[in-house]
Coordinates of C-alpha atoms (C1' of nucleotides) in Angstrom, one line a residue:
Chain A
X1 CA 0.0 0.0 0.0
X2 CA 1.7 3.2 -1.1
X3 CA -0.8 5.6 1.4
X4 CA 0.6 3.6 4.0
X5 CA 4.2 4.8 3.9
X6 CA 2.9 8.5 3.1
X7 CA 0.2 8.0 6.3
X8 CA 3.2 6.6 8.3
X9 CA 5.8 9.4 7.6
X10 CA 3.4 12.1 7.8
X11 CA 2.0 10.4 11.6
X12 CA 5.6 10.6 12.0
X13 CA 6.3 13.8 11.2
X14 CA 3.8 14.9 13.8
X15 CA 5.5 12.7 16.6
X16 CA 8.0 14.7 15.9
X17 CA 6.5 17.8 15.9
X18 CA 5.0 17.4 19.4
X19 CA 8.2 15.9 20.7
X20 CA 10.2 19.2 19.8
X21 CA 6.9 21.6 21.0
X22 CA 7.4 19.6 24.0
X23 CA 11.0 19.9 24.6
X24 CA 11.0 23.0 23.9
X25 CA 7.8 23.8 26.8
X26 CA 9.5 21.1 29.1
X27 CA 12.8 23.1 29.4
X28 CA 11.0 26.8 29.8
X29 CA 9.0 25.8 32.4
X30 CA 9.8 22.8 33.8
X31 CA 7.3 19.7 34.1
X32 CA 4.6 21.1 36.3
X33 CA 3.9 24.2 34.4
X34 CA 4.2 22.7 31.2
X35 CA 0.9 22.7 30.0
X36 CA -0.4 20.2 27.2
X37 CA -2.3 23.1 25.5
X38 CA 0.5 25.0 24.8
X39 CA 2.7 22.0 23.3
X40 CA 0.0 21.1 21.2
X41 CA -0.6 24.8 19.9
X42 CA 3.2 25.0 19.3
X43 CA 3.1 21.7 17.0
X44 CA -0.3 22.9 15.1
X45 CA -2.5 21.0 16.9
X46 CA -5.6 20.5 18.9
X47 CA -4.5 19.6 22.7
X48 CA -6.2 16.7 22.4
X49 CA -4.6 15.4 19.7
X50 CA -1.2 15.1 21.8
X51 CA -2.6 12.4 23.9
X52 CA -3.3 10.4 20.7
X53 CA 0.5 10.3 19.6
X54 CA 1.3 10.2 24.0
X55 CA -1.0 8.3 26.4
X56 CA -0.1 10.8 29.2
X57 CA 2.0 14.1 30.2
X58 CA 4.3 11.6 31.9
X59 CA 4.8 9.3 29.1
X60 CA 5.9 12.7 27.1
X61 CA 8.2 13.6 29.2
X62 CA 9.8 10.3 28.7
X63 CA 9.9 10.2 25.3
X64 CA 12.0 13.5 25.6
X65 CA 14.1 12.6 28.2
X66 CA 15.1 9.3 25.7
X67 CA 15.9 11.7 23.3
X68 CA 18.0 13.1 25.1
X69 CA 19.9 10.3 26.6
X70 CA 20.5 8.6 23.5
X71 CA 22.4 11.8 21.9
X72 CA 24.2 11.9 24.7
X73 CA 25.6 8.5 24.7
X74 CA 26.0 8.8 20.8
X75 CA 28.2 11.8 21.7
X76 CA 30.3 9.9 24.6
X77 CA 31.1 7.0 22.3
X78 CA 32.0 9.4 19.6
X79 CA 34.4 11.5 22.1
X80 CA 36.4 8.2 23.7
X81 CA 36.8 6.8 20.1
X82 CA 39.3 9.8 19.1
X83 CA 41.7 8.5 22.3
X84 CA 43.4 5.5 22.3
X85 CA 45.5 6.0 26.1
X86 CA 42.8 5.1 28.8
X87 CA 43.5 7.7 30.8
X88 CA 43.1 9.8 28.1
X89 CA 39.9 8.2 27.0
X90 CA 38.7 8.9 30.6
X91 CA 39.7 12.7 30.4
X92 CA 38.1 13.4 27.3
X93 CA 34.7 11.0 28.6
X94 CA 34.7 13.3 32.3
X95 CA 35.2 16.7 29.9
X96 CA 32.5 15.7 27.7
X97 CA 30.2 14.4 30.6
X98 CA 31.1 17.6 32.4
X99 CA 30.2 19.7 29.6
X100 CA 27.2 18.0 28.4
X101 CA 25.7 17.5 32.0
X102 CA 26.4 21.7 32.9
X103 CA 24.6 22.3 29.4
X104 CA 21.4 20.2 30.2
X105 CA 21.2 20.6 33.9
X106 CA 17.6 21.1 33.4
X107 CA 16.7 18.1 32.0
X108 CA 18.5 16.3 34.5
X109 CA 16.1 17.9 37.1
X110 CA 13.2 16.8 34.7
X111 CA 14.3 13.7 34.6
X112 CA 15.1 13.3 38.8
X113 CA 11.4 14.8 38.8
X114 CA 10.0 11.5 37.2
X115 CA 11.6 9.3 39.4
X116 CA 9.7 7.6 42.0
X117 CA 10.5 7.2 45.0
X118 CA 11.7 3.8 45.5
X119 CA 12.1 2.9 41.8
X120 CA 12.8 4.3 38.5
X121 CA 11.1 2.6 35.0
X122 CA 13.1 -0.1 33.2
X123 CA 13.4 2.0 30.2
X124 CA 14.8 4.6 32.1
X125 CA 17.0 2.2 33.5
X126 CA 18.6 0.3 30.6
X127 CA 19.3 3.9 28.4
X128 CA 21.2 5.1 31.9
X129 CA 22.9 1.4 31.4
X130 CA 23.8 2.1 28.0
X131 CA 25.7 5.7 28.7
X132 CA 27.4 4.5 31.4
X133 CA 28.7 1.6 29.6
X134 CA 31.1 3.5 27.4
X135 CA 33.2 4.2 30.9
X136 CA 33.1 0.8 31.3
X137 CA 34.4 0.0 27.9
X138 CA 37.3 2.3 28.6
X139 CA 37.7 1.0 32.3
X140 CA 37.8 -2.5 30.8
X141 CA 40.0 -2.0 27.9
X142 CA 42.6 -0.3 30.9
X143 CA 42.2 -3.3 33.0
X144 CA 43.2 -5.4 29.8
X145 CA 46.6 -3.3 29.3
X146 CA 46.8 -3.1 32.7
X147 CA 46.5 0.5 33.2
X148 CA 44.3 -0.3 35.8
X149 CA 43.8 -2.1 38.8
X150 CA 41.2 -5.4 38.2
X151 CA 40.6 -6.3 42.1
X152 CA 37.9 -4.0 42.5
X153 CA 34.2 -4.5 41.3
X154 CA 33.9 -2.1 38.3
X155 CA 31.2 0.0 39.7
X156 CA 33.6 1.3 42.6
X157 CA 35.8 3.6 40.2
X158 CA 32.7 4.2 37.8
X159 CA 30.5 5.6 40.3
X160 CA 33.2 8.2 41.8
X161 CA 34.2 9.0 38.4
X162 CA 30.2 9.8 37.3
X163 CA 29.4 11.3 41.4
X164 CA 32.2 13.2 41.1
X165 CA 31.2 15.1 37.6
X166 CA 27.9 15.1 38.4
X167 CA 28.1 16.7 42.0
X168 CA 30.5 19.1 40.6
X169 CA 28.5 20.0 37.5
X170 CA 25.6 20.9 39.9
X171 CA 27.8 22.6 42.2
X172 CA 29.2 24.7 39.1
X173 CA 25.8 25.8 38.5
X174 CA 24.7 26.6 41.3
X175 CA 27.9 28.9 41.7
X176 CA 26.6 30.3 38.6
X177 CA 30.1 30.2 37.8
X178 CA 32.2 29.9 34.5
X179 CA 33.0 26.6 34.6
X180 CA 36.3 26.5 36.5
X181 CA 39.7 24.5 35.3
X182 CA 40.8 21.9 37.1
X183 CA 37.7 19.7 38.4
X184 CA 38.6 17.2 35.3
X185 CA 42.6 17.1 35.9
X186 CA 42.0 16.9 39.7
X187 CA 39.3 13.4 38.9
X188 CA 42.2 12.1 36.9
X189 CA 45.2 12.4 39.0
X190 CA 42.7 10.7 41.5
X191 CA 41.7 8.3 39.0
X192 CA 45.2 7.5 38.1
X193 CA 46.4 7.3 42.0
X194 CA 44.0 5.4 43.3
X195 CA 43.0 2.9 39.9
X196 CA 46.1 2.7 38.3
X197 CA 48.6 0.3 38.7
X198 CA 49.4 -0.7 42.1
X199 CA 52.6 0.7 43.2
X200 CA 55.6 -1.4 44.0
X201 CA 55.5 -1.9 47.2
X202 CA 56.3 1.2 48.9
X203 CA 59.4 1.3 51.2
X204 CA 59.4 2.2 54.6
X205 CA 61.4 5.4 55.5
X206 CA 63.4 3.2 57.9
X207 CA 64.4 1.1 55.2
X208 CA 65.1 3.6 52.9
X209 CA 67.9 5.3 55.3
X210 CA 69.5 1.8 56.0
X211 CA 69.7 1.2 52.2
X212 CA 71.1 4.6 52.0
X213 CA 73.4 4.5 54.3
X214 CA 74.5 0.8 53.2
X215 CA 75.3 2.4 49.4
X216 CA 77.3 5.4 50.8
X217 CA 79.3 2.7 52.6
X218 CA 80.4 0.7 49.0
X219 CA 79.7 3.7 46.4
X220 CA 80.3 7.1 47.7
X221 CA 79.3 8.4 44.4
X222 CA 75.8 9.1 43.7
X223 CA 73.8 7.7 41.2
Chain H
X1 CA 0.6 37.4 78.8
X2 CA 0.5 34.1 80.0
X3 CA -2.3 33.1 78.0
X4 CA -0.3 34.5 74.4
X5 CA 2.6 31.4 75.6
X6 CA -0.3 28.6 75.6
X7 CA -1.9 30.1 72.5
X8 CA 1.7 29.8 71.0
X9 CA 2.4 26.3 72.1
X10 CA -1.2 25.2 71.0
X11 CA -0.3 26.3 67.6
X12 CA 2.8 25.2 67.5
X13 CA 1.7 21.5 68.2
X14 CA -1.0 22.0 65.5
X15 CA 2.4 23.3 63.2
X16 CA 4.2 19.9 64.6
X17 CA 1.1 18.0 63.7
X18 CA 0.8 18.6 60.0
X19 CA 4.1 18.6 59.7
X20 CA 4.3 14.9 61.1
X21 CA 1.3 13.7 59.0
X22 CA 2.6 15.7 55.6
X23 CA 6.5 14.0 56.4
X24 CA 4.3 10.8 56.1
X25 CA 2.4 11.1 53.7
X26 CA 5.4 12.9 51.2
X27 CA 7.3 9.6 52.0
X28 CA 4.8 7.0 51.2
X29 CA 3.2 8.9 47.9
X30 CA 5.6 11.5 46.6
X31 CA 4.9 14.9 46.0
X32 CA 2.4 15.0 43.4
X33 CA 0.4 12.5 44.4
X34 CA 0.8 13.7 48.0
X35 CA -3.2 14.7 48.7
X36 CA -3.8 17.7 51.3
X37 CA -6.9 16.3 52.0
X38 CA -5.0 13.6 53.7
X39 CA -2.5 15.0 55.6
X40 CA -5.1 16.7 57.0
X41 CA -7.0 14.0 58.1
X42 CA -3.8 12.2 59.3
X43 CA -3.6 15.7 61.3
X44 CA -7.0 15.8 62.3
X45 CA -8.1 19.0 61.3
X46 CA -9.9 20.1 57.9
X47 CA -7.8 20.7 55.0
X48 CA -8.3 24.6 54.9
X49 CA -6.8 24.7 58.2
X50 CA -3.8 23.1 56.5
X51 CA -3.4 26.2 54.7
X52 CA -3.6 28.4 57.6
X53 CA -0.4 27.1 59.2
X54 CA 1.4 26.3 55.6
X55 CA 0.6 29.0 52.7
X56 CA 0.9 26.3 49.7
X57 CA 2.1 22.5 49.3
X58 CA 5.1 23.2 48.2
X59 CA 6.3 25.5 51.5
X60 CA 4.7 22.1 53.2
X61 CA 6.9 19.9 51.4
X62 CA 10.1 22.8 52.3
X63 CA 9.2 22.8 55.6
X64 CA 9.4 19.3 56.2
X65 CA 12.6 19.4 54.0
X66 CA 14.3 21.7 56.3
X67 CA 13.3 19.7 59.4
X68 CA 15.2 16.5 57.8
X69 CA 18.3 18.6 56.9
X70 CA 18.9 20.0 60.4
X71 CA 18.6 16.2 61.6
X72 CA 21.2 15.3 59.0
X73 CA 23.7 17.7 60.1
X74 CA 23.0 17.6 63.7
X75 CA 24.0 13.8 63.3
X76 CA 27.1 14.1 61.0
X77 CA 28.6 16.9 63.7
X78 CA 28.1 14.6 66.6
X79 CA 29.6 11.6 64.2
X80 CA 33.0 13.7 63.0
X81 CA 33.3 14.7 66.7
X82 CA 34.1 11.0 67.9
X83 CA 36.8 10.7 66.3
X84 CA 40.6 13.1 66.1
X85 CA 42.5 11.5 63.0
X86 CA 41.2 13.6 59.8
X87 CA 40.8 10.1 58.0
X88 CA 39.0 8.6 60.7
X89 CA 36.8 11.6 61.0
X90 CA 36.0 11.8 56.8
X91 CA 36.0 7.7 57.4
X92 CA 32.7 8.3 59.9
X93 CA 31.4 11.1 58.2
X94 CA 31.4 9.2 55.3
X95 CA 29.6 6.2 56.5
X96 CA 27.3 8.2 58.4
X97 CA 26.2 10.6 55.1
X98 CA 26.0 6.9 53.2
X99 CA 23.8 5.3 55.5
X100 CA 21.8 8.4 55.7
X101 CA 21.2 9.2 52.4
X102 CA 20.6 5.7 51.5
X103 CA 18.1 5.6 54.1
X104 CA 16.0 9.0 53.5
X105 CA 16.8 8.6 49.0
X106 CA 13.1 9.0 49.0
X107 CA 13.7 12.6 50.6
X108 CA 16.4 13.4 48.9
X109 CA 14.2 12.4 45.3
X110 CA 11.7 14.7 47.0
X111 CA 13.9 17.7 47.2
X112 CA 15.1 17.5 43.9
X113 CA 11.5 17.4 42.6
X114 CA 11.2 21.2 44.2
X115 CA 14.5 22.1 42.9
X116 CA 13.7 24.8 39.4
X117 CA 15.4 24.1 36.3
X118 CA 18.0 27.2 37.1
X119 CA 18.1 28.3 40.7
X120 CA 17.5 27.0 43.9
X121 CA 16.0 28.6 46.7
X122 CA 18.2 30.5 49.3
X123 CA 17.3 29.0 52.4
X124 CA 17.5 25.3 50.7
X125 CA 20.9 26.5 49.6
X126 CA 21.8 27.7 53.0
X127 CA 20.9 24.5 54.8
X128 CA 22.9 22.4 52.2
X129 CA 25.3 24.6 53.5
X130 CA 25.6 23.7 56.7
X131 CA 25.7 20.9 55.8
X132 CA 28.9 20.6 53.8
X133 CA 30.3 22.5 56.6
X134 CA 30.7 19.5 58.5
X135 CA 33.3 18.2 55.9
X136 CA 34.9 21.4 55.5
X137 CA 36.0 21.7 59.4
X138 CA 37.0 18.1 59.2
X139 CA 39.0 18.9 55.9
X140 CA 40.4 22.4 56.9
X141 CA 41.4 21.0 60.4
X142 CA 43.4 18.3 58.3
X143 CA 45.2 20.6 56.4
X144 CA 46.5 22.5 59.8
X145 CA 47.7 19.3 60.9
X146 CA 49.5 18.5 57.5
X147 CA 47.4 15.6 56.8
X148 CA 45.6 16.9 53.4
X149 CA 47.0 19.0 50.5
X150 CA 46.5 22.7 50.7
X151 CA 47.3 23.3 47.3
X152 CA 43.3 22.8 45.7
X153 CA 40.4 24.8 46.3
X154 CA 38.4 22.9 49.1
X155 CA 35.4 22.2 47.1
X156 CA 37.6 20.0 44.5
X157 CA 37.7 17.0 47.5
X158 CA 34.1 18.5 49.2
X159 CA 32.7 17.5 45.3
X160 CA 34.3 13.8 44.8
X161 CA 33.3 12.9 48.9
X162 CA 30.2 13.5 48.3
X163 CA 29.3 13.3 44.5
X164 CA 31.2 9.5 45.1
X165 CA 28.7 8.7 47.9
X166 CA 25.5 10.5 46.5
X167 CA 26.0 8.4 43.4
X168 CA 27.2 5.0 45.3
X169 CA 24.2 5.3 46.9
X170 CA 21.8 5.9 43.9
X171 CA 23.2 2.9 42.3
X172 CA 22.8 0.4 45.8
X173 CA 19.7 1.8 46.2
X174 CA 18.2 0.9 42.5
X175 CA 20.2 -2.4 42.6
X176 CA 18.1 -3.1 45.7
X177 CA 21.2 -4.8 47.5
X178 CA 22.7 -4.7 50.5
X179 CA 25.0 -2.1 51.4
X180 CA 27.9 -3.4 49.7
X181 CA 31.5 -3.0 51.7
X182 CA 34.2 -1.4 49.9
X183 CA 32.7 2.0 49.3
X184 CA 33.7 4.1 51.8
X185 CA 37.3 2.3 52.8
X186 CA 37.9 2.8 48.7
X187 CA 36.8 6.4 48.7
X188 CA 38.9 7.1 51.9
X189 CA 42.2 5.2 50.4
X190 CA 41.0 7.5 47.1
X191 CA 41.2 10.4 49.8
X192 CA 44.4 9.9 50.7
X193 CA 46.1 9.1 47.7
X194 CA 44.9 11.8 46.2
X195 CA 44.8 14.5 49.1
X196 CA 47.2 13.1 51.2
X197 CA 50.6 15.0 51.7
X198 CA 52.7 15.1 48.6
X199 CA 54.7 11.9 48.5
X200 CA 58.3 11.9 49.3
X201 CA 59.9 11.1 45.7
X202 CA 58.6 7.8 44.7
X203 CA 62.5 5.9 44.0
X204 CA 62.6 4.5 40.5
X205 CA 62.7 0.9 40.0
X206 CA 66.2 1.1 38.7
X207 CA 67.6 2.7 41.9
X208 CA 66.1 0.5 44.2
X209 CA 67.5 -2.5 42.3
X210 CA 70.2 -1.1 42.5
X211 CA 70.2 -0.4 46.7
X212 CA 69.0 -3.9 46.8
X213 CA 72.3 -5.2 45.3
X214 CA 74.4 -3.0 46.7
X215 CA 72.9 -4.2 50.5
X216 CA 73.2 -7.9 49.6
X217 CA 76.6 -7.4 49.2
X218 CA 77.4 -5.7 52.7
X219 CA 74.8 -7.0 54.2
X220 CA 73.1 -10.6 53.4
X221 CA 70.6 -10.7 56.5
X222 CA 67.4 -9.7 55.3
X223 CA 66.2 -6.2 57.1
Chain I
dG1 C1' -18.4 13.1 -9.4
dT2 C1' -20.3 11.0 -5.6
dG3 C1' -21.2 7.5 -2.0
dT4 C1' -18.8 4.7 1.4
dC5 C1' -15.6 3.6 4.6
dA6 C1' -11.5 4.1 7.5
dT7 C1' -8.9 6.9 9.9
dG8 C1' -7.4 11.3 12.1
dC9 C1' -8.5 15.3 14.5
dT10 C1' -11.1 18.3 17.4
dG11 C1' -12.5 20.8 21.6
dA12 C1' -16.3 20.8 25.0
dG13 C1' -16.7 18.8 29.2
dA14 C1' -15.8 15.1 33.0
dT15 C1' -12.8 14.5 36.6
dG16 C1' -10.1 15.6 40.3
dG17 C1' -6.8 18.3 42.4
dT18 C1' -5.1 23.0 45.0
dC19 C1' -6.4 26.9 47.3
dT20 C1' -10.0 30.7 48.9
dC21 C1' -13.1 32.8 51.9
dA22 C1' -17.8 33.4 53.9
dT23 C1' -19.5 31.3 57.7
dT24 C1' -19.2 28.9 62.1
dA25 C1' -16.9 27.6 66.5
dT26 C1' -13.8 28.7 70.1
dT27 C1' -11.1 31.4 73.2
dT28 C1' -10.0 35.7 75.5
dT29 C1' -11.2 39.9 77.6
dG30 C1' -13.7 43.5 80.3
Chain K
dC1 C1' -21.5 36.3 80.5
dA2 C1' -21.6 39.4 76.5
dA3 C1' -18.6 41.1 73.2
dA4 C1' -14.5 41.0 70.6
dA5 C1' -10.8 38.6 68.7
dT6 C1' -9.1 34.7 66.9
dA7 C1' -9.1 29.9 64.8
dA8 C1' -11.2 26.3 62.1
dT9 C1' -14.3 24.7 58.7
dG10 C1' -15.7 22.9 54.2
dA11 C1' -18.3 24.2 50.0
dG12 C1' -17.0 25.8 45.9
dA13 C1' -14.0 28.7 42.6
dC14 C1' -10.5 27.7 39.7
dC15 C1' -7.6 25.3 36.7
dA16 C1' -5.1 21.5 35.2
dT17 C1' -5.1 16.6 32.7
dC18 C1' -7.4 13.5 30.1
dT19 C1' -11.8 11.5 27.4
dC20 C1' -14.9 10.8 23.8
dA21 C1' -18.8 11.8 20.7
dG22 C1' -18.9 14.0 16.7
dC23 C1' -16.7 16.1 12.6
dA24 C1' -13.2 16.4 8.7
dT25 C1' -10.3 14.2 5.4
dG26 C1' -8.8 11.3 2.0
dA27 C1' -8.8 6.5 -0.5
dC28 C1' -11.3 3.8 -3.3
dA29 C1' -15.3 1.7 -6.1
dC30 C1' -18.2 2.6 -9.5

DNA sequence: GTGTCATGCTGAGATGGTCTCATTATTTTG
DNA sequence: CAAAATAATGAGACCATCTCAGCATGACAC
């Protein structure tokens, strides 16, 4: 049926439609004072014709904040591909997270405002899975060359690395701040000190004097 | 006027009251679905009265907000003073914020579902103040004694304590598991890897071979 | 071109919440 | 104990989401 593609592309086109009249709202006002009426009359359409293409406000919102997550995790995969160090990888995934998370702050809150209380949808769930998965990918990959440590469950070093950003990005904005140098070095020195390899055994400063003071005995000169 | 105290304490039980039955009723429901009607009821007094101690829902909801934060820091205060060492003080204080907020997430999902896209209000911003204070003392009284870095702006290791734990306990919380061990002993060792005095100048591998040698030689009984 | 059918769209109104305020009850005062 | 001041009540104003009976549009047969 030809009519069928054209009736298809055309329903389409007015998902879309209402899902960038809705983004658009959503951000200005936040989810309470978004009101349905005005999404629909942005899109050039009846109000209740929204709640033909979305069952409910909520399941709107949703549908947005998807969107959303899946450009961002395009975006992070993009970003760690053009490293090949892990560190590296990690300090251009934290700058990009930083960025992006400081940029769309407001959704964030949208999306917190969704959550239940004891629970969060398994849709919402998996797309946070897949965005967090490219750290692992890099974490994994370090482990492998053995830029970092393996006797720790991965989700110890992943969630300081995303807690960190996060609770920084937040802080940032708050401040109402440019966004100040130093938060994605400092996360990386951390990282590297506490994930990387783990040092020789350290020597005690005891020993070190006695080892000292054994050379100076046989080779006065120093190295 | 001795009558104007009892009038006082009269309405400041009523205040108590719906504060109680909305603290309840915020937990179990959220805030949307949070009815007046029934924290009233759970108050035992009409739901117009409601309004006459708290203006709208949402100074409710901060009201009762504000009573859990004072708790919070009231505890971690009494927590950091049982101990001296600045490690063993950020060690408690960072058990005691992890078992908290894992406790009252629910609260915590509730405040963020106030929190505007841009802004927060001031006294919600003051309180998280006070909050963070707690770490601050322990921290600056750790630099005094030489146990932490002074080289970083203090919100640099305020941001990874308690971005790591916000996060770790988001993630045990929507696992559903137990309190897993190893957060807080990993963020500490993090801590002082990373804050800890500046090393004294890690000895290359090739020196200490070399030591190692050179005491054999002198010296065959191990140290 | 026109009748028929399927499908999409509309917006008035049902529903259900927050918040107001005229009225009623209670307490204080002279 | 009457009068004045204060507190509490709950019916209903108001305003949002969401529903659904009816209207518009377009494909197809003839």
């Amino acid at each position: 049926m030809a009519d069928n593609g054209a009736r298809n592309s055309r329903s389409a086109e007015r998902r879309d439609a209402i899902l960038s009249a809705a983004r658009e709202v959503f951000i200005e006002t936040g989810f309470e004072d978004a009101r349905i009426a005005e999404i629909g009359r942005r899109a050039g359409i009846a109000e209740g014709t929204v709640y033909l293409y979305y069952k409910t406000k909520t399941v709107l919102m949703e549908a947005v904040l998807a969107d959303f997550w899946e450009g961002l995790t395009q975006g992070a995969g993009d970003t760690t591909a053009r490293h090949s160090a892990p560190l590296e990888q990690l300090r251009a995934l934290a700058d990009y997270h930083l960025t992006g998370v400081i940029r769309d702050l407001p959704f964030l809150d949208l999306a917190a405002k969704l959550r239940k209380a004891y629970s969060i949808d398994p849709q919402t769930r998996d797309r946070l899975r897949a965005y967090v998965a490219v750290f692992d990918a890099v974490y994994q990959a370090g482990i492998s060359t053995g830029a970092f440590r393996d006797d720790l469950p991965l989700w110890i070093p992943r969630d300081m690395f995303y807690g960190t950003l996060e609770y920084s990005a937040r802080t940032i904005a708050l401040r109402e701040a440019e966004r100040p140098t130093g938060v994605v070095d400092n996360l990386i020195q951390a990282f590297q000190r506490t994930y990387g390899p783990a040092p020789t055994e350290s020597l005690s400063e005891a020993l070190i004097e006695r080892l000292e003071r054994a050379v100076e005995k046989i080779d006065p000169t120093p190295g």
